[in-house]
mmCIF file of C-alpha atoms in Angstrom:
data_model
loop_
_atom_site.group_PDB
_atom_site.id
_atom_site.type_symbol
_atom_site.label_atom_id
_atom_site.label_comp_id
_atom_site.label_asym_id
_atom_site.label_seq_id
_atom_site.Cartn_x
_atom_site.Cartn_y
_atom_site.Cartn_z
ATOM 1 C CA MET A 1 -5.701 -22.231 -10.745
ATOM 2 C CA THR A 2 -6.777 -19.817 -13.448
ATOM 3 C CA PHE A 3 -9.795 -17.521 -13.351
ATOM 4 C CA THR A 4 -11.628 -15.177 -15.687
ATOM 5 C CA THR A 5 -13.281 -11.841 -14.994
ATOM 6 C CA ARG A 6 -16.054 -9.905 -16.715
ATOM 7 C CA ILE A 7 -13.493 -7.297 -17.776
ATOM 8 C CA SER A 8 -12.713 -7.758 -21.463
ATOM 9 C CA GLY A 9 -9.405 -9.557 -21.992
ATOM 10 C CA LEU A 10 -8.592 -9.753 -18.288
ATOM 11 C CA SER A 11 -7.929 -13.179 -16.799
ATOM 12 C CA GLY A 12 -5.368 -14.428 -14.332
ATOM 13 C CA ARG A 13 -3.995 -17.155 -12.128
ATOM 14 C CA TRP A 14 -4.609 -17.256 -8.385
ATOM 15 C CA PRO A 15 -1.495 -16.831 -6.212
ATOM 16 C CA SER A 16 -0.012 -19.641 -4.157
ATOM 17 C CA LEU A 17 -0.122 -19.598 -0.387
ATOM 18 C CA PRO A 18 2.519 -17.157 0.890
ATOM 19 C CA GLU A 19 5.714 -18.684 2.217
ATOM 20 C CA TRP A 20 5.749 -15.999 4.892
ATOM 21 C CA PHE A 21 2.875 -13.948 6.288
ATOM 22 C CA SER A 22 3.614 -10.288 6.965
ATOM 23 C CA TYR A 23 1.656 -7.840 9.113
ATOM 24 C CA SER A 24 0.175 -6.195 6.019
ATOM 25 C CA SER A 25 -0.735 -9.460 4.278
ATOM 26 C CA LEU A 26 -2.509 -10.770 7.392
ATOM 27 C CA ALA A 27 -4.386 -7.484 7.767
ATOM 28 C CA GLU A 28 -5.482 -7.629 4.115
ATOM 29 C CA LEU A 29 -6.549 -11.270 4.425
ATOM 30 C CA ASP A 30 -8.595 -10.427 7.524
ATOM 31 C CA LEU A 31 -10.249 -7.617 5.582
ATOM 32 C CA CYS A 32 -11.005 -9.494 2.341
ATOM 33 C CA PRO A 33 -9.370 -12.689 1.030
ATOM 34 C CA ARG A 34 -10.640 -11.924 -2.499
ATOM 35 C CA ARG A 35 -8.944 -8.537 -2.553
ATOM 36 C CA TRP A 36 -5.658 -10.041 -1.321
ATOM 37 C CA SER A 37 -5.827 -12.752 -3.999
ATOM 38 C CA LEU A 38 -6.754 -10.470 -6.904
ATOM 39 C CA GLU A 39 -3.952 -8.069 -5.998
ATOM 40 C CA ARG A 40 -1.358 -10.867 -5.994
ATOM 41 C CA ALA A 41 -2.614 -12.970 -8.894
ATOM 42 C CA THR A 42 -0.629 -13.054 -12.146
ATOM 43 C CA TYR A 43 -2.031 -11.436 -15.304
ATOM 44 C CA PRO A 44 0.133 -12.574 -18.248
ATOM 45 C CA ASP A 45 -2.097 -10.929 -20.875
ATOM 46 C CA LEU A 46 -1.813 -7.576 -19.117
ATOM 47 C CA TRP A 47 1.870 -7.301 -18.173
ATOM 48 C CA THR A 48 4.905 -9.239 -16.963
ATOM 49 C CA GLY A 49 5.006 -7.651 -13.528
ATOM 50 C CA ARG A 50 4.042 -9.287 -10.240
ATOM 51 C CA GLY A 51 0.440 -9.044 -9.083
ATOM 52 C CA TYR A 52 -2.101 -6.597 -10.470
ATOM 53 C CA PRO A 53 -0.621 -3.219 -11.448
ATOM 54 C CA ASP A 54 -0.752 -0.847 -8.518
ATOM 55 C CA LEU A 55 -2.541 2.482 -8.706
ATOM 56 C CA PRO A 56 -0.431 4.773 -6.516
ATOM 57 C CA HIS A 57 -1.433 8.221 -5.371
ATOM 58 C CA VAL A 58 0.797 11.243 -4.879
ATOM 59 C CA ALA A 59 0.461 10.889 -1.095
ATOM 60 C CA SER A 60 1.593 7.257 -1.125
ATOM 61 C CA LEU A 61 4.480 8.023 -3.487
ATOM 62 C CA LEU A 62 5.537 10.918 -1.276
ATOM 63 C CA GLY A 63 5.591 8.574 1.707
ATOM 64 C CA ASP A 64 7.668 6.027 -0.214
ATOM 65 C CA ILE A 65 10.221 8.698 -1.135
ATOM 66 C CA ILE A 66 10.534 9.969 2.437
ATOM 67 C CA HIS A 67 10.899 6.419 3.706
ATOM 68 C CA GLY A 68 13.494 5.543 1.048
ATOM 69 C CA SER A 69 15.506 8.673 1.809
ATOM 70 C CA LEU A 70 15.489 7.923 5.525
ATOM 71 C CA GLU A 71 16.595 4.359 4.891
ATOM 72 C CA GLN A 72 19.542 5.506 2.798
ATOM 73 C CA ILE A 73 20.733 8.110 5.305
ATOM 74 C CA VAL A 74 20.218 6.000 8.424
ATOM 75 C CA ARG A 75 22.080 3.088 6.865
ATOM 76 C CA ALA A 76 24.992 5.366 5.928
ATOM 77 C CA PHE A 77 25.097 6.858 9.438
ATOM 78 C CA ALA A 78 25.042 3.416 11.058
ATOM 79 C CA ASP A 79 27.780 2.103 8.766
ATOM 80 C CA ALA A 80 29.947 5.155 9.531
ATOM 81 C CA GLY A 81 29.461 4.829 13.298
ATOM 82 C CA VAL A 82 27.604 8.132 13.603
ATOM 83 C CA VAL A 83 25.976 8.506 17.026
ATOM 84 C CA ASP A 84 24.844 12.140 16.795
ATOM 85 C CA THR A 85 22.994 13.446 13.719
ATOM 86 C CA ARG A 86 24.338 16.947 14.454
ATOM 87 C CA SER A 87 27.994 15.853 14.675
ATOM 88 C CA VAL A 88 30.809 16.625 12.258
ATOM 89 C CA GLU A 89 30.815 12.943 11.235
ATOM 90 C CA ALA A 90 27.148 13.181 10.279
ATOM 91 C CA VAL A 91 27.813 16.295 8.201
ATOM 92 C CA HIS A 92 30.607 14.479 6.343
ATOM 93 C CA VAL A 93 28.376 11.476 5.597
ATOM 94 C CA LEU A 94 25.580 13.723 4.305
ATOM 95 C CA ARG A 95 28.053 15.630 2.139
ATOM 96 C CA ASP A 96 29.320 12.372 0.638
ATOM 97 C CA LEU A 97 25.697 11.393 -0.143
ATOM 98 C CA GLY A 98 25.126 14.734 -1.875
ATOM 99 C CA GLY A 99 22.963 16.394 0.769
ATOM 100 C CA TYR A 100 19.287 16.092 1.664
ATOM 101 C CA THR A 101 17.882 17.538 -1.551
ATOM 102 C CA ALA A 102 20.039 15.318 -3.756
ATOM 103 C CA ILE A 103 19.081 12.218 -1.779
ATOM 104 C CA VAL A 104 15.347 12.976 -1.933
ATOM 105 C CA THR A 105 15.560 13.815 -5.641
ATOM 106 C CA SER A 106 17.451 10.608 -6.412
ATOM 107 C CA VAL A 107 14.903 8.443 -4.580
ATOM 108 C CA LEU A 108 12.110 10.362 -6.336
ATOM 109 C CA GLN A 109 13.611 9.608 -9.745
ATOM 110 C CA GLU A 110 13.938 5.907 -8.940
ATOM 111 C CA ARG A 111 10.354 5.709 -7.704
ATOM 112 C CA VAL A 112 8.908 7.529 -10.704
ATOM 113 C CA ALA A 113 10.993 5.454 -13.141
ATOM 114 C CA SER A 114 9.444 2.307 -11.651
ATOM 115 C CA LEU A 115 6.063 3.498 -12.930
ATOM 116 C CA ASP A 116 7.122 3.271 -16.579
ATOM 117 C CA SER A 117 6.129 -0.388 -16.951
ATOM 118 C CA ASN A 118 2.845 0.034 -15.081
ATOM 119 C CA PRO A 119 -0.025 -0.032 -17.608
ATOM 120 C CA ARG A 120 -2.392 1.685 -15.168
ATOM 121 C CA ILE A 121 -0.200 4.698 -14.575
ATOM 122 C CA ALA A 122 1.878 5.269 -17.727
ATOM 123 C CA SER A 123 -0.364 8.072 -19.019
ATOM 124 C CA ARG A 124 -0.136 9.914 -15.677
ATOM 125 C CA ARG A 125 3.582 9.492 -15.048
ATOM 126 C CA GLN A 126 4.586 13.027 -15.995
ATOM 127 C CA ALA A 127 1.818 14.535 -13.872
ATOM 128 C CA PHE A 128 2.951 12.464 -10.898
ATOM 129 C CA GLU A 129 6.568 13.523 -11.394
ATOM 130 C CA ARG A 130 5.668 17.218 -11.596
ATOM 131 C CA ALA A 131 3.541 17.015 -8.455
ATOM 132 C CA LEU A 132 6.301 15.218 -6.537
ATOM 133 C CA ARG A 133 9.094 17.553 -7.668
ATOM 134 C CA ASP A 134 7.044 20.502 -6.443
ATOM 135 C CA ARG A 135 7.058 18.906 -2.998
ATOM 136 C CA VAL A 136 10.787 18.143 -2.724
ATOM 137 C CA PRO A 137 11.322 20.961 -0.148
ATOM 138 C CA GLU A 138 8.508 19.509 1.981
ATOM 139 C CA MET A 139 9.960 15.999 1.760
ATOM 140 C CA ARG A 140 13.442 17.269 2.623
ATOM 141 C CA GLU A 141 12.081 19.032 5.714
ATOM 142 C CA ARG A 142 10.231 15.926 6.886
ATOM 143 C CA VAL A 143 13.290 13.717 6.373
ATOM 144 C CA GLN A 144 15.412 16.129 8.416
ATOM 145 C CA SER A 145 12.824 16.286 11.186
ATOM 146 C CA MET A 146 12.450 12.514 11.477
ATOM 147 C CA LEU A 147 16.182 11.896 11.229
ATOM 148 C CA GLY A 148 16.926 14.455 13.938
ATOM 149 C CA ARG A 149 14.952 12.365 16.444
ATOM 150 C CA VAL A 150 16.816 9.091 15.758
ATOM 151 C CA THR A 151 19.062 7.936 18.595
ATOM 152 C CA PHE A 152 22.088 6.021 17.327
ATOM 153 C CA THR A 153 24.147 3.484 19.230
ATOM 154 C CA ALA A 154 27.593 2.581 17.916
ATOM 155 C CA ARG A 155 27.455 -0.803 16.220
ATOM 156 C CA GLN A 156 29.728 -3.706 17.104
ATOM 157 C CA GLY A 157 30.761 -6.059 14.289
ATOM 158 C CA ALA A 158 29.904 -6.023 10.594
ATOM 159 C CA ALA A 159 26.538 -5.051 9.229
ATOM 160 C CA ASP A 160 24.252 -7.986 8.532
ATOM 161 C CA GLU A 161 24.329 -7.563 4.749
ATOM 162 C CA GLU A 162 28.124 -7.704 4.901
ATOM 163 C CA SER A 163 28.127 -10.997 6.779
ATOM 164 C CA GLY A 164 26.090 -12.689 4.043
ATOM 165 C CA GLN A 165 23.805 -14.486 6.491
ATOM 166 C CA ARG A 166 21.096 -13.916 9.068
ATOM 167 C CA SER A 167 23.252 -13.603 12.137
ATOM 168 C CA PRO A 168 22.500 -12.440 15.692
ATOM 169 C CA LEU A 169 22.266 -8.675 16.039
ATOM 170 C CA ALA A 170 25.025 -7.215 18.190
ATOM 171 C CA LYS A 171 24.949 -3.981 20.148
ATOM 172 C CA GLY A 172 24.254 -0.968 17.961
ATOM 173 C CA THR A 173 21.754 0.613 15.593
ATOM 174 C CA HIS A 174 20.585 -1.598 12.733
ATOM 175 C CA PRO A 175 18.410 -0.223 9.899
ATOM 176 C CA GLU A 176 16.061 -2.308 7.746
ATOM 177 C CA VAL A 177 16.241 -5.556 9.702
ATOM 178 C CA ASP A 178 14.314 -8.596 8.498
ATOM 179 C CA VAL A 179 12.832 -10.528 11.406
ATOM 180 C CA ARG A 180 11.159 -13.944 11.223
ATOM 181 C CA ALA A 181 9.201 -16.331 13.395
ATOM 182 C CA GLU A 182 9.647 -19.610 11.540
ATOM 183 C CA GLU A 183 7.112 -21.595 13.553
ATOM 184 C CA LEU A 184 4.489 -18.952 12.782
ATOM 185 C CA ARG A 185 5.544 -18.536 9.132
ATOM 186 C CA CYS A 186 5.628 -14.780 9.768
ATOM 187 C CA ALA A 187 8.203 -12.246 8.642
ATOM 188 C CA GLY A 188 8.636 -8.503 8.625
ATOM 189 C CA ARG A 189 11.113 -5.749 7.886
ATOM 190 C CA VAL A 190 11.766 -3.395 10.787
ATOM 191 C CA ASP A 191 12.860 0.138 9.964
ATOM 192 C CA LEU A 192 15.252 0.383 12.909
ATOM 193 C CA ILE A 193 16.380 -1.818 15.796
ATOM 194 C CA SER A 194 18.706 -0.321 18.407
ATOM 195 C CA ILE A 195 20.364 -2.561 20.987
ATOM 196 C CA LYS A 196 22.111 -1.072 24.002
ATOM 197 C CA GLY A 197 22.837 -3.505 26.814
ATOM 198 C CA ALA A 198 19.552 -5.089 27.903
ATOM 199 C CA GLU A 199 17.527 -2.415 26.088
ATOM 200 C CA VAL A 200 16.060 -3.167 22.646
ATOM 201 C CA GLU A 201 14.189 -0.415 20.818
ATOM 202 C CA ILE A 202 12.132 -1.033 17.690
ATOM 203 C CA THR A 203 11.289 2.008 15.555
ATOM 204 C CA ASP A 204 8.873 2.229 12.645
ATOM 205 C CA TYR A 205 8.717 5.301 10.396
ATOM 206 C CA LYS A 206 5.255 6.509 9.435
ATOM 207 C CA THR A 207 4.848 9.194 6.797
ATOM 208 C CA GLY A 208 1.062 9.438 6.965
ATOM 209 C CA THR A 209 -1.355 10.375 9.725
ATOM 210 C CA ALA A 210 -1.543 8.457 12.989
ATOM 211 C CA ASP A 211 -3.570 5.240 12.954
ATOM 212 C CA PRO A 212 -4.300 2.719 15.748
ATOM 213 C CA HIS A 213 -3.095 -0.078 13.443
ATOM 214 C CA HIS A 214 0.425 1.383 13.575
ATOM 215 C CA ALA A 215 0.777 0.330 17.208
ATOM 216 C CA ASP A 216 -0.514 -3.140 16.333
ATOM 217 C CA GLN A 217 2.165 -3.414 13.663
ATOM 218 C CA LEU A 218 4.886 -2.513 16.178
ATOM 219 C CA ARG A 219 3.624 -5.160 18.583
ATOM 220 C CA PHE A 220 3.670 -7.663 15.711
ATOM 221 C CA TYR A 221 7.338 -6.775 15.090
ATOM 222 C CA ALA A 222 8.043 -7.204 18.799
ATOM 223 C CA LEU A 223 6.593 -10.718 18.569
ATOM 224 C CA LEU A 224 8.742 -11.575 15.546
ATOM 225 C CA TRP A 225 11.852 -10.230 17.262
ATOM 226 C CA SER A 226 11.227 -12.293 20.382
ATOM 227 C CA ARG A 227 10.676 -15.469 18.295
ATOM 228 C CA ASP A 228 13.533 -14.992 15.810
ATOM 229 C CA VAL A 229 16.052 -17.686 16.774
ATOM 230 C CA GLU A 230 18.681 -16.399 14.317
ATOM 231 C CA ARG A 231 18.513 -12.660 14.974
ATOM 232 C CA ASN A 232 17.732 -13.034 18.649
ATOM 233 C CA PRO A 233 18.892 -16.474 19.850
ATOM 234 C CA ALA A 234 18.615 -15.403 23.503
ATOM 235 C CA GLY A 235 14.913 -14.666 22.980
ATOM 236 C CA THR A 236 15.109 -11.223 24.591
ATOM 237 C CA SER A 237 12.049 -9.004 24.411
ATOM 238 C CA ALA A 238 11.847 -5.494 23.040
ATOM 239 C CA THR A 239 11.859 -2.941 25.834
ATOM 240 C CA ARG A 240 10.696 0.080 23.846
ATOM 241 C CA LEU A 241 8.542 0.570 20.755
ATOM 242 C CA ARG A 242 8.509 3.885 18.905
ATOM 243 C CA LEU A 243 6.435 5.276 16.057
ATOM 244 C CA SER A 244 8.204 8.096 14.251
ATOM 245 C CA TYR A 245 5.850 10.472 12.419
ATOM 246 C CA GLY A 246 6.718 13.574 10.453
ATOM 247 C CA ASP A 247 6.782 15.897 13.444
ATOM 248 C CA ILE A 248 6.457 13.733 16.536
ATOM 249 C CA ASP A 249 7.488 10.413 18.084
ATOM 250 C CA VAL A 250 4.898 8.256 19.810
ATOM 251 C CA SER A 251 5.871 5.584 22.337
ATOM 252 C CA VAL A 252 3.954 2.301 22.348
ATOM 253 C CA PRO A 253 4.048 0.071 25.457
ATOM 254 C CA ALA A 254 6.182 -2.975 24.756
ATOM 255 C CA PRO A 255 4.246 -6.241 25.263
ATOM 256 C CA SER A 256 5.056 -8.385 28.276
ATOM 257 C CA LEU A 257 5.926 -12.076 27.970
ATOM 258 C CA GLY A 258 2.325 -13.014 28.687
ATOM 259 C CA GLU A 259 1.036 -10.513 26.134
ATOM 260 C CA LEU A 260 3.447 -11.911 23.537
ATOM 261 C CA ASP A 261 2.039 -15.402 24.136
ATOM 262 C CA ILE A 262 -1.514 -14.112 23.654
ATOM 263 C CA LEU A 263 -0.481 -12.256 20.506
ATOM 264 C CA GLU A 264 1.201 -15.381 19.136
ATOM 265 C CA GLU A 265 -1.970 -17.433 19.609
ATOM 266 C CA ASP A 266 -4.030 -14.726 17.905
ATOM 267 C CA VAL A 267 -1.653 -14.726 14.933
ATOM 268 C CA ARG A 268 -1.879 -18.526 14.690
ATOM 269 C CA LEU A 269 -5.682 -18.358 14.541
ATOM 270 C CA ARG A 270 -5.609 -15.625 11.898
ATOM 271 C CA ILE A 271 -3.194 -17.587 9.732
ATOM 272 C CA SER A 272 -5.358 -20.700 10.052
ATOM 273 C CA ALA A 273 -8.418 -18.719 8.930
ATOM 274 C CA ALA A 274 -6.472 -17.174 6.050
ATOM 275 C CA VAL A 275 -5.241 -20.548 4.801
ATOM 276 C CA ALA A 276 -8.788 -21.928 4.926
ATOM 277 C CA ALA A 277 -10.126 -18.928 2.990
ATOM 278 C CA LEU A 278 -7.449 -19.182 0.304
ATOM 279 C CA ALA A 279 -8.345 -22.845 -0.284
ATOM 280 C CA HIS A 280 -11.593 -21.698 -1.920
ATOM 281 C CA ASP A 281 -11.889 -20.952 -5.625
ATOM 282 C CA PRO A 282 -12.557 -18.085 -5.707
ATOM 283 C CA PRO A 283 -11.496 -16.911 -2.240
ATOM 284 C CA PRO A 284 -14.401 -15.290 -0.369
ATOM 285 C CA ALA A 285 -15.155 -11.611 -0.910
ATOM 286 C CA LEU A 286 -16.157 -9.506 2.116
ATOM 287 C CA PRO A 287 -17.526 -6.196 0.777
ATOM 288 C CA SER A 288 -17.349 -3.359 3.288
ATOM 289 C CA ALA A 289 -16.432 0.298 3.381
ATOM 290 C CA ALA A 290 -13.012 -0.544 4.835
ATOM 291 C CA ALA A 291 -12.276 -3.224 2.235
ATOM 292 C CA CYS A 292 -13.759 -1.584 -0.861
ATOM 293 C CA SER A 293 -13.392 2.198 -0.569
ATOM 294 C CA TYR A 294 -9.874 2.275 -1.987
ATOM 295 C CA CYS A 295 -9.583 -1.296 -3.252
ATOM 296 C CA PRO A 296 -7.411 -1.269 -6.404
ATOM 297 C CA VAL A 297 -9.019 -4.442 -7.827
ATOM 298 C CA ARG A 298 -12.695 -3.804 -7.130
ATOM 299 C CA HIS A 299 -13.507 -3.579 -10.840
ATOM 300 C CA MET A 300 -12.892 -7.355 -11.061
ATOM 301 C CA CYS A 301 -14.962 -8.319 -8.011
ATOM 302 C CA GLU A 302 -18.568 -9.297 -8.796
ATOM 303 C CA GLU A 303 -19.586 -9.198 -5.132
ATOM 304 C CA TYR A 304 -18.492 -5.578 -4.893
ATOM 305 C CA TRP A 305 -20.716 -4.488 -7.773
ATOM 306 C CA ILE A 306 -23.697 -6.386 -6.405
ATOM 307 C CA SER A 307 -23.090 -4.788 -2.995
ATOM 308 C CA LEU A 308 -23.544 -1.337 -4.539
ATOM 309 C CA ASP A 309 -27.274 -2.066 -4.821
ATOM 310 C CA THR A 310 -27.703 -2.248 -1.050
ATOM 311 C CA PRO A 311 -28.601 0.831 1.034
ATOM 312 C CA SER A 312 -25.343 0.492 2.991
ATOM 313 C CA SER A 313 -23.158 0.078 -0.087
ATOM 314 C CA PRO A 314 -19.391 0.720 0.333
ATOM 315 C CA PRO A 315 -18.490 4.335 -0.569
ATOM 316 C CA VAL A 316 -15.786 5.147 -3.105
ATOM 317 C CA GLY A 317 -14.039 7.284 -0.542
ATOM 318 C CA GLN A 318 -14.764 10.882 -1.536
ATOM 319 C CA PRO A 319 -18.075 12.776 -1.573
ATOM 320 C CA GLY A 320 -19.451 13.419 -5.037
ATOM 321 C CA LEU A 321 -17.588 10.500 -6.593
ATOM 322 C CA LEU A 322 -18.923 7.040 -7.355
ATOM 323 C CA ASP A 323 -18.313 3.813 -9.230
ATOM 324 C CA ALA A 324 -20.886 2.734 -11.796
ATOM 325 C CA GLU A 325 -21.569 -0.111 -14.197
ATOM 326 C CA VAL A 326 -23.312 1.274 -17.272
ATOM 327 C CA THR A 327 -24.558 0.310 -20.727
ATOM 328 C CA VAL A 328 -24.537 2.859 -23.558
ATOM 329 C CA VAL A 329 -28.062 3.587 -24.805
ATOM 330 C CA ALA A 330 -27.419 6.236 -27.452
ATOM 331 C CA PRO A 331 -24.923 8.899 -28.491
ATOM 332 C CA SER A 332 -25.540 12.395 -27.173
ATOM 333 C CA GLY A 333 -22.677 14.495 -28.467
ATOM 334 C CA SER A 334 -19.014 14.404 -29.387
ATOM 335 C CA ARG A 335 -18.036 13.982 -25.739
ATOM 336 C CA SER A 336 -21.088 12.441 -24.121
ATOM 337 C CA VAL A 337 -23.417 9.433 -24.344
ATOM 338 C CA LEU A 338 -26.688 8.446 -22.712
ATOM 339 C CA CYS A 339 -26.408 5.388 -20.474
ATOM 340 C CA ALA A 340 -28.504 2.987 -18.472
ATOM 341 C CA VAL A 341 -27.070 1.979 -15.118
ATOM 342 C CA THR A 342 -26.771 -1.617 -13.910
ATOM 343 C CA HIS A 343 -25.030 -0.795 -10.622
ATOM 344 C CA PRO A 344 -25.570 0.948 -8.295
ATOM 345 C CA GLY A 345 -29.221 -0.077 -8.403
ATOM 346 C CA SER A 346 -30.238 2.917 -6.328
ATOM 347 C CA LEU A 347 -29.499 5.106 -9.354
ATOM 348 C CA SER A 348 -30.918 2.841 -12.071
ATOM 349 C CA ALA A 349 -34.137 4.864 -12.371
ATOM 350 C CA TYR A 350 -32.172 7.770 -13.809
ATOM 351 C CA GLU A 351 -31.235 8.246 -17.431
ATOM 352 C CA PHE A 352 -27.574 9.101 -17.180
ATOM 353 C CA LEU A 353 -25.496 11.415 -19.280
ATOM 354 C CA LEU A 354 -21.911 10.180 -19.309
ATOM 355 C CA ARG A 355 -19.439 12.943 -20.109
ATOM 356 C CA THR A 356 -16.147 11.607 -21.395
ATOM 357 C CA ALA A 357 -12.692 13.147 -21.038
ATOM 358 C CA GLY A 358 -12.159 13.020 -24.806
ATOM 359 C CA PRO A 359 -14.066 11.990 -27.949
ATOM 360 C CA ALA A 360 -16.777 9.454 -27.105
ATOM 361 C CA ASP A 361 -15.992 7.249 -30.130
ATOM 362 C CA GLY A 362 -15.128 4.235 -27.967
ATOM 363 C CA PHE A 363 -18.471 4.314 -26.163
ATOM 364 C CA GLU A 364 -20.615 2.547 -28.730
ATOM 365 C CA GLN A 365 -24.288 1.763 -28.345
ATOM 366 C CA GLY A 366 -24.899 -1.525 -26.498
ATOM 367 C CA MET A 367 -21.416 -1.688 -24.936
ATOM 368 C CA SER A 368 -21.142 -2.037 -21.159
ATOM 369 C CA PHE A 369 -18.482 -0.509 -18.944
ATOM 370 C CA ARG A 370 -17.344 -0.390 -15.341
ATOM 371 C CA ILE A 371 -16.278 3.098 -14.366
ATOM 372 C CA LEU A 372 -14.227 3.856 -11.270
ATOM 373 C CA VAL A 373 -14.245 7.253 -9.573
ATOM 374 C CA ALA A 374 -16.575 9.290 -11.790
ATOM 375 C CA ARG A 375 -17.910 12.638 -10.639
ATOM 376 C CA SER A 376 -21.637 12.470 -9.954
ATOM 377 C CA ASP A 377 -23.730 15.572 -10.586
ATOM 378 C CA HIS A 378 -26.985 16.830 -12.080
ATOM 379 C CA ASP A 379 -27.442 18.786 -15.304
ATOM 380 C CA GLU A 380 -30.136 21.289 -14.373
ATOM 381 C CA GLU A 381 -30.614 22.524 -17.933
ATOM 382 C CA ARG A 382 -31.367 19.041 -19.313
ATOM 383 C CA ASP A 383 -32.679 17.651 -16.010
ATOM 384 C CA LEU A 384 -30.352 14.656 -16.261
ATOM 385 C CA HIS A 385 -28.138 12.947 -13.743
ATOM 386 C CA THR A 386 -24.556 13.091 -15.032
ATOM 387 C CA LEU A 387 -21.372 11.108 -14.611
ATOM 388 C CA THR A 388 -18.201 12.895 -15.621
ATOM 389 C CA LEU A 389 -14.894 11.147 -16.229
ATOM 390 C CA THR A 390 -11.976 12.908 -14.547
ATOM 391 C CA ALA A 391 -8.220 12.465 -14.617
ATOM 392 C CA ALA A 392 -8.592 9.970 -11.763
ATOM 393 C CA SER A 393 -11.321 7.898 -13.477
ATOM 394 C CA GLU A 394 -10.732 4.447 -14.942
ATOM 395 C CA VAL A 395 -12.939 2.761 -17.551
ATOM 396 C CA TYR A 396 -13.096 -0.998 -18.180
ATOM 397 C CA VAL A 397 -14.975 -2.638 -21.047
ATOM 398 C CA LEU A 398 -17.164 -5.586 -20.003
ATOM 399 C CA GLU A 399 -17.501 -8.803 -21.978
ATOM 400 C CA PRO A 400 -20.955 -9.249 -23.534
ATOM 401 C CA PRO A 401 -23.286 -11.318 -21.275
#
């Protein structure tokens, strides 16, 4: 089913129901079905990529690079039968890969190159690359720290990707394992599964700060592992769950058989609710601080903009910054225009001065815009409330009413 938005030239087609539900997709659907749908819809007039173009931040890119570097090294260690990251064998594997700095730099280049086709980020690509290259020593140090805490078990048999099929996992350390619970229609990709006798350890790397949801994600993986009839035909349960952060490991209690049954029922109910929500056109929007603060598609969501008029409107995420829907009233200078504000309604009594990042030629009288992440301030000299576009701001032209 197709849909239109108030953003000029921006329309799309709603996504189909997912074949598999992941931990992240279920969490997003719980939070806001509209957000999930807008992020995964197709936008043929905008680009040929999947979903709506992402708007990454340096912190998220840094995490991706650390994670990608770890994946590459851990896989190489496991394939080579390394059991001690400080051993001579480990040194030889790292040397063959080019060393920590070369690995991190290579992953960085791949990640930055993937931004080239992204219409939301193309103008900022070089700035992102400079910021990330400046932090290569930090990323190298974090990769070394996290890798040094990995416990390897010698693997028996070929790696799964070599076998060409989803086969049972044998004794050993297995990186990047896809696990599935077919009856639940749930799937996930586990960073590391180590099997040693009756012990099964599931590890998930986390490059950001600790969050209670991280433990929930590990328990979700434990459920998938226990229900995966191809990876784990014996139906054994995980005995240890581990979150690996930049400088510390955190153990999470592994769920018992009874707790797994309760978790399975909860997942079934959540999937049922998600399927019901996605049957609506459009899927319901649930504006909230958690759902909207950093939502990458909020400029297309009418309910979000209406919610800004309420006293408890969702914040943008940083003090002094706000989103605003404005109409140009008159020119004010080469880099500024006077505007009336539609949303947020709490500010509509002010006459706004919008300061642009460059020449204000595109801001013509009578045109309406949605602005994301503008700096809000007050011009004491002219006694006017001001909105200033920054390097992080985005501006979208609205179709005439």
